[in-house]
Coordinates of C-alpha atoms in Angstrom, one line a residue:
X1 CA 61.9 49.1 60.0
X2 CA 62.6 52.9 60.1
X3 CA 60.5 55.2 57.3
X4 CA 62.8 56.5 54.6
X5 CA 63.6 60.2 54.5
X6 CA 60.9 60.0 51.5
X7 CA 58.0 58.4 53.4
X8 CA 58.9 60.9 55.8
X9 CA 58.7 63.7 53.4
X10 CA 55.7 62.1 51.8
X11 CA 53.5 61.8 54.9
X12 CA 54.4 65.0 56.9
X13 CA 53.3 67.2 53.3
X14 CA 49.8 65.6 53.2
X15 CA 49.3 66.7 56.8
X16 CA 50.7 70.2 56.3
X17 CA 48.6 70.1 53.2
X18 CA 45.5 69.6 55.2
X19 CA 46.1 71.9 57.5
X20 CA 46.8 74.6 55.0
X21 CA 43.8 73.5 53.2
X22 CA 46.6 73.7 49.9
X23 CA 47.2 71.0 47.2
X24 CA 50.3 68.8 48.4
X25 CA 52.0 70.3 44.9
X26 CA 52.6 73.5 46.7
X27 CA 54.5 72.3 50.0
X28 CA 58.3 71.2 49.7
X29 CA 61.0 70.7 51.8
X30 CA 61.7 74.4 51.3
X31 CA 58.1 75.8 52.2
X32 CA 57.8 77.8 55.2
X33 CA 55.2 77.2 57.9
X34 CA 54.4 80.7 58.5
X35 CA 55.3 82.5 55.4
X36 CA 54.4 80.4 52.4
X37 CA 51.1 78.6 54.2
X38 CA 50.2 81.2 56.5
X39 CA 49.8 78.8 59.4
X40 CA 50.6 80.3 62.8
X41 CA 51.7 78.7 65.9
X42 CA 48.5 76.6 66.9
X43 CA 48.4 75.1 63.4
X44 CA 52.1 74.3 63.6
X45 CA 50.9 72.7 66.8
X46 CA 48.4 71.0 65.2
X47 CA 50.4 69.4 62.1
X48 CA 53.3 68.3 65.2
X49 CA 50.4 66.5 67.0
X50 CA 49.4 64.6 63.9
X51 CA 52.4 64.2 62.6
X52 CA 53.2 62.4 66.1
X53 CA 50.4 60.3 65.6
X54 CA 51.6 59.1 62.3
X55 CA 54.8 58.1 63.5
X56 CA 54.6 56.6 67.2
X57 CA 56.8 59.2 68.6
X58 CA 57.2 63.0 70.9
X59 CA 58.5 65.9 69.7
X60 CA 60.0 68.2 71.9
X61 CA 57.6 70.9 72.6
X62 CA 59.9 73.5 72.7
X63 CA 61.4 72.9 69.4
X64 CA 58.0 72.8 67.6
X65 CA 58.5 76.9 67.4
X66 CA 61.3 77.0 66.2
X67 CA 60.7 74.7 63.0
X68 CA 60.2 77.4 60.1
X69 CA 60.0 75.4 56.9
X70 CA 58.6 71.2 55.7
X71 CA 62.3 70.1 55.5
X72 CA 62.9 71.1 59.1
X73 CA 60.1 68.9 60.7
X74 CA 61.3 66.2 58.6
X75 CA 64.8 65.9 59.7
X76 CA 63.1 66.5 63.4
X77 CA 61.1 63.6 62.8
X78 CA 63.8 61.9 61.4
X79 CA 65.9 62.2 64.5
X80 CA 63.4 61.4 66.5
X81 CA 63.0 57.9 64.7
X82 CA 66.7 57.1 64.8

């Protein structure tokens, strides 16, 4: 059975919370990666590996820079589990 949008959401801001060392109150769909959490490219790296982990599958290394905000890698993990 494929995760719900919501489990989705739910799991990938408890890793981006860890990473950012923030309480999962303060990441959204909206928060961005770089200006919100202050995590640069190797952390985004980081939260992509894990986040791969979590859900069985590969992201496409050249997208990884190019997600800015939470809402983004969800819908990219999203895709990737369709």
């Amino acid at each position: 059975m494929a995760d719900a949008p919501t489990d989705i959401l739910a799991a990938v801001t408890e890793i981006v919370a860890e990473e950012a060392d923030v309480d999962t109150t303060l990441v959204s769909p909206e928060t961005r990666f770089a200006d919100d959490l202050d995590i640069d490219s190797l952390g985004l790296l980081t939260i992509a590996t894990q986040v791969e982990e979590r859900f069985g599958i590969t992201l496409d290394d050249a997208l990884i820079p190019t997600v800015k905000t939470v809402g983004a890698l969800v819908d990219l993990v999203g895709a990737q589990k369709r």
